[in-house]
CSV table of C-alpha atoms in Angstrom, one decimal:
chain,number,residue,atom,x,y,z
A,8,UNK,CA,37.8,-7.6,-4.9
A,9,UNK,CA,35.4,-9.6,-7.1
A,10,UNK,CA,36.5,-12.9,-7.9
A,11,UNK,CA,34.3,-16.2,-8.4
A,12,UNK,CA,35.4,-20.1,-9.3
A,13,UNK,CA,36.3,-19.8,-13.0
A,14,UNK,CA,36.2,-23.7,-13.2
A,15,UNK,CA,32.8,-24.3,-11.3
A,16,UNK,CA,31.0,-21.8,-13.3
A,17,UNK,CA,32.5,-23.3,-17.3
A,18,UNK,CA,31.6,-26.9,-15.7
A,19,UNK,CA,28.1,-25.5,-15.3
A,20,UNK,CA,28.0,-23.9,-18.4
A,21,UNK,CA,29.5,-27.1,-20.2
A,22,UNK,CA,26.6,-28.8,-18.2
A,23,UNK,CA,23.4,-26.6,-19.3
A,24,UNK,CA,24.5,-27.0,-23.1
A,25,UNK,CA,24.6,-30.5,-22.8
A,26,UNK,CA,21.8,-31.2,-21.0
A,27,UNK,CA,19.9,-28.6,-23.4
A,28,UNK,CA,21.7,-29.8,-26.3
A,29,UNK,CA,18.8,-30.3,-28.5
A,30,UNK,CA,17.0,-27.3,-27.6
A,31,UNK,CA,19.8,-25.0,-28.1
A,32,UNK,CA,20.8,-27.2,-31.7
A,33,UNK,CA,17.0,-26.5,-32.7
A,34,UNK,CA,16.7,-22.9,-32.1
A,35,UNK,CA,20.4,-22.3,-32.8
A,36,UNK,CA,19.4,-23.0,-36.3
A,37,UNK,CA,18.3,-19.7,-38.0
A,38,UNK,CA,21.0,-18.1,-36.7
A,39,UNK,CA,23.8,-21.0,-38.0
A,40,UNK,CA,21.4,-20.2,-41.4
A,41,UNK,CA,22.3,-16.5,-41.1
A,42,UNK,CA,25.9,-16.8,-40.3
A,43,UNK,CA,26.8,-19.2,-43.2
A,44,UNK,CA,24.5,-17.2,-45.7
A,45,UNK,CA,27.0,-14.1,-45.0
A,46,UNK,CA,30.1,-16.6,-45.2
A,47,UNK,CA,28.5,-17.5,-48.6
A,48,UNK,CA,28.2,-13.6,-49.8
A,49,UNK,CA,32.3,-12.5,-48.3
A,50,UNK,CA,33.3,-15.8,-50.2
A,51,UNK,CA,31.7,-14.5,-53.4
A,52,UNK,CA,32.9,-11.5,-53.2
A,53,UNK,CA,36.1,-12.3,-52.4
A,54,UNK,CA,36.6,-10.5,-48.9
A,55,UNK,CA,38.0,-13.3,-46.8
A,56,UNK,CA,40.9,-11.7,-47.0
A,57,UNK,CA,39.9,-8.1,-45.7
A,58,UNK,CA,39.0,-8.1,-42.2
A,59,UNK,CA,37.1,-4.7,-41.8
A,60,UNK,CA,34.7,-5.5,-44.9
A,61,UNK,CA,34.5,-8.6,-44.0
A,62,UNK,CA,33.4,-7.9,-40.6
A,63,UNK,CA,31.0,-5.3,-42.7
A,64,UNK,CA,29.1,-8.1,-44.9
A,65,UNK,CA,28.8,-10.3,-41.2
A,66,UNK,CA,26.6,-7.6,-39.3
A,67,UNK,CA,23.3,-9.7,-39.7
A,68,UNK,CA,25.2,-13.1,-38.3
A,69,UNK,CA,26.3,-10.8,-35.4
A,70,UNK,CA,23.0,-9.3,-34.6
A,71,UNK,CA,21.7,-13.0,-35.1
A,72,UNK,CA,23.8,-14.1,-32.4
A,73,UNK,CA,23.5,-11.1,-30.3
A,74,UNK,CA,19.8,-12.2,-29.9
A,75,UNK,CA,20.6,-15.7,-29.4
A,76,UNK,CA,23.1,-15.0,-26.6
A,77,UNK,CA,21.0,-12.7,-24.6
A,78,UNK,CA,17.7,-14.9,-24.8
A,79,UNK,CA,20.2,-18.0,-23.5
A,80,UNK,CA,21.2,-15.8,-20.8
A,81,UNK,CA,17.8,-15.3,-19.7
A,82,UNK,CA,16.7,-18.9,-20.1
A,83,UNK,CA,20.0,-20.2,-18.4
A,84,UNK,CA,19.9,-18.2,-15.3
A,85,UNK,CA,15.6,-17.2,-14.8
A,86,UNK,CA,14.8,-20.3,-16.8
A,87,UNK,CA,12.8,-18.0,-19.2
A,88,UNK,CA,12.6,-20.3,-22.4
A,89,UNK,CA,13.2,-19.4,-25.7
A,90,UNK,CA,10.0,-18.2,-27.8
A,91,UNK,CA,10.3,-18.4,-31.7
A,92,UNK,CA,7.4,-19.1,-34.1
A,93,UNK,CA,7.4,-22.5,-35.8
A,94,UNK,CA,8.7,-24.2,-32.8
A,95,UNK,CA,5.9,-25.5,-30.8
A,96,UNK,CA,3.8,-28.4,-30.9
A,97,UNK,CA,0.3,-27.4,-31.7
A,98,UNK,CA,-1.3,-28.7,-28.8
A,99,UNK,CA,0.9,-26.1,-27.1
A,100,UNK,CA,0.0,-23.1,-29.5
A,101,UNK,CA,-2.4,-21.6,-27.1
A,102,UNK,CA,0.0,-21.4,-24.6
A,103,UNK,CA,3.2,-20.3,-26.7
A,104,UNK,CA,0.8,-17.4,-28.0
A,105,UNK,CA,0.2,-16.3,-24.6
A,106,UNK,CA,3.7,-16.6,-23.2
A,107,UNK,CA,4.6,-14.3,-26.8
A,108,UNK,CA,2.3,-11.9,-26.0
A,109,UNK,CA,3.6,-11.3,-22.5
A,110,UNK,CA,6.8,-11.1,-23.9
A,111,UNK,CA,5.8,-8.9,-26.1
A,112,UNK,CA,4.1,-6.8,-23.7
A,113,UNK,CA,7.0,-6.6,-21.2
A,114,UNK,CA,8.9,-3.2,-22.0
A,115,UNK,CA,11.8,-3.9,-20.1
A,116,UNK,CA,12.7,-7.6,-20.4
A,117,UNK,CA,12.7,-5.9,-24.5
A,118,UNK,CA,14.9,-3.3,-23.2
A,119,UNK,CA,17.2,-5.6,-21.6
A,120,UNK,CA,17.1,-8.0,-24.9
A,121,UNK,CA,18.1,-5.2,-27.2
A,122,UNK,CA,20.6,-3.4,-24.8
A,123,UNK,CA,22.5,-6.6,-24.8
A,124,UNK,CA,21.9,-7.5,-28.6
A,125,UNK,CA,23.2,-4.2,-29.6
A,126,UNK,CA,26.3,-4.0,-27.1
A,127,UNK,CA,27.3,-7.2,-28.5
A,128,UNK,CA,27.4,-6.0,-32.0
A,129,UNK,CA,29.3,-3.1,-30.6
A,130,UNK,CA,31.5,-5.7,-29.0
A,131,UNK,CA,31.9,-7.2,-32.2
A,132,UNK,CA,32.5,-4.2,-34.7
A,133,UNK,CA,35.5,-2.8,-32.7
A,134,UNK,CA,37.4,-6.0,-32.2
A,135,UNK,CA,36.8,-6.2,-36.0
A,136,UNK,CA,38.5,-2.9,-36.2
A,137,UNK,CA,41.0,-3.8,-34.2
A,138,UNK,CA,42.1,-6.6,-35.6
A,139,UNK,CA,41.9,-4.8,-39.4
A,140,UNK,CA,44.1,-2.4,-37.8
A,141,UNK,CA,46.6,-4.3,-36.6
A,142,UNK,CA,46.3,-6.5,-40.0
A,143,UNK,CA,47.1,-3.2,-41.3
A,144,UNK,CA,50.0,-2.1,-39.4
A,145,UNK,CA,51.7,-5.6,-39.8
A,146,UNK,CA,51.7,-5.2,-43.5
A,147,UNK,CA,53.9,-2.6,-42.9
A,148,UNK,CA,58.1,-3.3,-43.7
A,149,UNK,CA,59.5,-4.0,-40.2
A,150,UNK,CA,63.0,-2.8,-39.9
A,151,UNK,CA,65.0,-5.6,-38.9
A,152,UNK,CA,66.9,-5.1,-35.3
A,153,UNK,CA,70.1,-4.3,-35.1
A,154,UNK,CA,73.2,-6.8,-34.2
A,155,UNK,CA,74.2,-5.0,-30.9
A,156,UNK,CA,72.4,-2.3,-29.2
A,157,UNK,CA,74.4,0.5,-27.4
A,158,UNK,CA,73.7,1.1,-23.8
A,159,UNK,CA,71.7,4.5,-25.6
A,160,UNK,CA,69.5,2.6,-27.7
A,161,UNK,CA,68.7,0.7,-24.5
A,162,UNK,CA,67.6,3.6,-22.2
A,163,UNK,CA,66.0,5.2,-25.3
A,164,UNK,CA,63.5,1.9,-26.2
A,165,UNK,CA,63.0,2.0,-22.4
A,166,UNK,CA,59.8,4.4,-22.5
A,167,UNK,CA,58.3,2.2,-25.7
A,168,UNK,CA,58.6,-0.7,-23.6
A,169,UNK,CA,57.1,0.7,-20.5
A,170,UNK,CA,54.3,2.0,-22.9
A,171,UNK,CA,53.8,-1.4,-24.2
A,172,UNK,CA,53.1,-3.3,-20.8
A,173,UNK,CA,50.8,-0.7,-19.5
A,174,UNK,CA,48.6,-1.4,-22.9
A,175,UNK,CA,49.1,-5.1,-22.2
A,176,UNK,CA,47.8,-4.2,-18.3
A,177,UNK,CA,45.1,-1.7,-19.3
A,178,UNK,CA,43.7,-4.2,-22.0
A,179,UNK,CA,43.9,-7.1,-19.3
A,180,UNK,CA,42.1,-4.9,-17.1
A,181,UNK,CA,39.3,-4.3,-19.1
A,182,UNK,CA,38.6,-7.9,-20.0
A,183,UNK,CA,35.3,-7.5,-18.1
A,184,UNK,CA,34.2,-4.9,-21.0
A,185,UNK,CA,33.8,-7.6,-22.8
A,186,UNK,CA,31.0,-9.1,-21.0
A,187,UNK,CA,28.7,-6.0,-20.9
A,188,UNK,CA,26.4,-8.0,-22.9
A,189,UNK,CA,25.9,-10.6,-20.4
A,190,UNK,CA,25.6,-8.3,-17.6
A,191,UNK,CA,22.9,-6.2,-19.4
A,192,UNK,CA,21.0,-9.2,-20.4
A,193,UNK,CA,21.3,-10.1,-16.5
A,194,UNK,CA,19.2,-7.1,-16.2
A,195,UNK,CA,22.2,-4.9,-14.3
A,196,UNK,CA,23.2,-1.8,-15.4
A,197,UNK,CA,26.3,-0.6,-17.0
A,198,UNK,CA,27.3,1.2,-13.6
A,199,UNK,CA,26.5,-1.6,-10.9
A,200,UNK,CA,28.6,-3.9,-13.4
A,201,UNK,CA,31.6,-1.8,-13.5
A,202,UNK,CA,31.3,-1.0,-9.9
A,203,UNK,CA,30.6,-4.5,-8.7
A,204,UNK,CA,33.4,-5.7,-10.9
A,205,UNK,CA,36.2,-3.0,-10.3
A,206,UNK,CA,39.1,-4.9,-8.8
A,207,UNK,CA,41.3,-6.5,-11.1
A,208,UNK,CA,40.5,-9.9,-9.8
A,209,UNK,CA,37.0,-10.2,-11.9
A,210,UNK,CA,38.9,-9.6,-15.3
A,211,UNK,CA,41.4,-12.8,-13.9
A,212,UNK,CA,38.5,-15.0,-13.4
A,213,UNK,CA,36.6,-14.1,-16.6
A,214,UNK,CA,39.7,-14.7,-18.2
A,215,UNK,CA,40.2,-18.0,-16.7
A,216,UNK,CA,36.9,-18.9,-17.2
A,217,UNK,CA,36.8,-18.4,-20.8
A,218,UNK,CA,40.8,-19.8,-21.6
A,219,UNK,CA,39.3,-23.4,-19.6
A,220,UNK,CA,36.0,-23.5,-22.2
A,221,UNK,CA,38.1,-22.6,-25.2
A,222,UNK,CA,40.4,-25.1,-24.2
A,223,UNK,CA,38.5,-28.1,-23.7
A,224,UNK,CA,36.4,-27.2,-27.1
A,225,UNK,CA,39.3,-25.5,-29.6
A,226,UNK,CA,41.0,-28.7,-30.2
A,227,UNK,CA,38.2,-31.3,-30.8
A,228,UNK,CA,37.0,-28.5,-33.0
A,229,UNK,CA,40.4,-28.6,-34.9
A,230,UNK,CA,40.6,-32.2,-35.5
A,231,UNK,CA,37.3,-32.1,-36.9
A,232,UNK,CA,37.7,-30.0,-39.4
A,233,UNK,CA,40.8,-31.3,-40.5
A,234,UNK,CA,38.8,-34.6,-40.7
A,235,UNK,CA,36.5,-33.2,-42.9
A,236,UNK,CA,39.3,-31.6,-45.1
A,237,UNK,CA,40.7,-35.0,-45.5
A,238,UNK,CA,37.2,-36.6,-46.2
A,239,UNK,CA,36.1,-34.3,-48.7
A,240,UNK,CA,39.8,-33.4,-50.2
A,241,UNK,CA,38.1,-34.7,-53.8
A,242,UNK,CA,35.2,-32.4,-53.3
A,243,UNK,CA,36.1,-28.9,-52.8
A,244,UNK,CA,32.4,-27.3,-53.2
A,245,UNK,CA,31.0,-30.1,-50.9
A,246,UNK,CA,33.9,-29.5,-48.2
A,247,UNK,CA,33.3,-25.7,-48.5
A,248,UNK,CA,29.6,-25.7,-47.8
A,249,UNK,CA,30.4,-28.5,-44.9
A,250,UNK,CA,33.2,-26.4,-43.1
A,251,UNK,CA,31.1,-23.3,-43.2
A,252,UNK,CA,28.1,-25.0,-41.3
A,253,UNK,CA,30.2,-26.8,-39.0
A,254,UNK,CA,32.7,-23.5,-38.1
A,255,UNK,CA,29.2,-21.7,-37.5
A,256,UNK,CA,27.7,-24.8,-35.0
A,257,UNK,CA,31.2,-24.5,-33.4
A,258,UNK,CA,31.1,-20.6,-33.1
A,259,UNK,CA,27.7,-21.2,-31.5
A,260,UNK,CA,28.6,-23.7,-28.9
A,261,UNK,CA,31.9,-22.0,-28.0
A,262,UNK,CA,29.9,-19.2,-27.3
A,263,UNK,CA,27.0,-20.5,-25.6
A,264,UNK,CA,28.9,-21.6,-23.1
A,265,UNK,CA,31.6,-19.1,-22.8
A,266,UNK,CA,28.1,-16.7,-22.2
A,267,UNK,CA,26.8,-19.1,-19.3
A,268,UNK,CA,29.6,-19.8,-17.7
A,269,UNK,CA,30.0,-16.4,-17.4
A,270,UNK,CA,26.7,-15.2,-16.6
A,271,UNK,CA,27.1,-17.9,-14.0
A,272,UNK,CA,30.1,-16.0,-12.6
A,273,UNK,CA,28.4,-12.8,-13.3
A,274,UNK,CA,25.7,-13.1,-11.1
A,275,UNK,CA,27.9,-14.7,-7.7
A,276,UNK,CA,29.9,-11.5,-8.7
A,277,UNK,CA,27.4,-8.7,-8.7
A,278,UNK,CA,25.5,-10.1,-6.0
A,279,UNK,CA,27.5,-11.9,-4.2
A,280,UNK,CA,27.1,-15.8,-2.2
A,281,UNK,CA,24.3,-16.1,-0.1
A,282,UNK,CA,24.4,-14.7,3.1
A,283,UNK,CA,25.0,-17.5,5.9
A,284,UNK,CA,21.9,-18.7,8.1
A,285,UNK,CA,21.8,-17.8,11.7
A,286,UNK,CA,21.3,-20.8,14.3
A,287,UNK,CA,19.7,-19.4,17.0
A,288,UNK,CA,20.5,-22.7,18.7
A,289,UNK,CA,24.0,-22.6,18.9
């Protein structure tokens, strides 16, 4: 089964965004612009609350970073760079208007962008729905469980139970849905992915890979933004505008690298490790 080395591949992924920190903070930048424009309008209109209209009013962050993702992709693993006007110096403008008229010109690295782009938003919209959904149903009055359960209460919450771990296992197994973006901005196709990828192993090390980057990231990110709380605790409008900018760079870096690290892992996946060479000599 499909498997690859969840560590190795975040440490890479931690590794390109560093190395192309500045890069990725530069052209990272509309799209932090976008997402904290739409945090401005659900704040306005009071929708923080509501997680299906608030998901709604975010579509233009999520296509934002749906773009961004898939173009890192390609520049992480084929070293194809990024290529957005106003960035270039312009003794270089010459050559950045030929590299965007290739792009331009090349039908299917533009299929392969907007595949992934609009999977991703797809992505997006139903885990929104999901998670209105179940904000929905936890609304509802729970009964509260009884003091002692018969031995027929038991056997009776017996097929609820089995229900509930097989959702549990069928949502574990199809962790690797979740990745469709980065394997169509790889330039694979839905049906080598999901066939490369069928073992349950793959949604284990995808997992994996993803728990290790949120771990080493989700926690610095925490104590930042309590620091800022605590820094502008006499400034509410100044904290507001602060947090909303820094939750969007942390959103972005969290995913950047989930999205390497995984396209790292991708790849070894789908096309496996090189084969061995053959010594004739020995």
């Amino acid at each position: 089964m499909a498997s690859f080395d969840f560590i190795k591949a975040a440490v890479k992924g931690y590794q390109f965004v560093w190395h192309h920190r500045l890069e990725l903070l530069k052209f990272s930048f509309p799209v932090v612009f976008i997402g904290v424009f739409c945090e401005f309008v659900i704040i306005q209109a009071g929708m923080e609350e509501n997680i299906l209209r608030r998901g709604l009013l975010d579509l233009p962050a999520v296509f934002a970073q749906g773009y961004f993702l898939a173009e890192l992709v390609r520049y992480a693993i084929y070293g194809e760079p990024f290529v957005l006007w106003g960035y270039t110096w312009r003794s270089k403008l010459e050559e950045f208007k030929a590299l965007y008229v290739s792009r331009m010109q090349d039908a299917r690295r533009r299929s392969i962008i907007t595949d992934s782009i609009i999977l991703f938003v797809l992505q997006m919209v139903v885990a929104d729905v999901l998670m209105g959904l179940s904000a929905l149903g936890a609304e509802k009055e729970i009964k509260p469980p009884p003091e002692a359960m018969s031995t027929a209460d038991v056997l009776s919450s017996l097929p609820e139970a089995f229900l509930a771990i097989l959702i549990i296992f069928a949502a574990f197994w199809s962790i690797r849905l979740g990745f469709l973006y980065v394997s169509l901005a790889l330039g694979y196709g839905i049906r080598e992915y999901l066939y490369k990828l069928k073992g349950l192993s793959s949604s284990v090390s995808l997992f994996l890979c993803s728990f290790f980057v949120m771990l080493l990231l989700v926690f610095p990110a925490e104590m930042l933004l309590k620091l800022l709380t605590l820094v502008f605790a006499d400034l509410p409008a100044v904290w507001v505008v602060t947090t909303a900018i820094v939750r969007e760079y942390i959103a972005i870096i969290l995913l950047s690298v989930v999205t390497v690290a995984s396209a790292y892992g991708i790849k070894d996946m789908v096309e496996g490790p090189p084969p061995p060479r053959l010594n004739i000599f020995s």
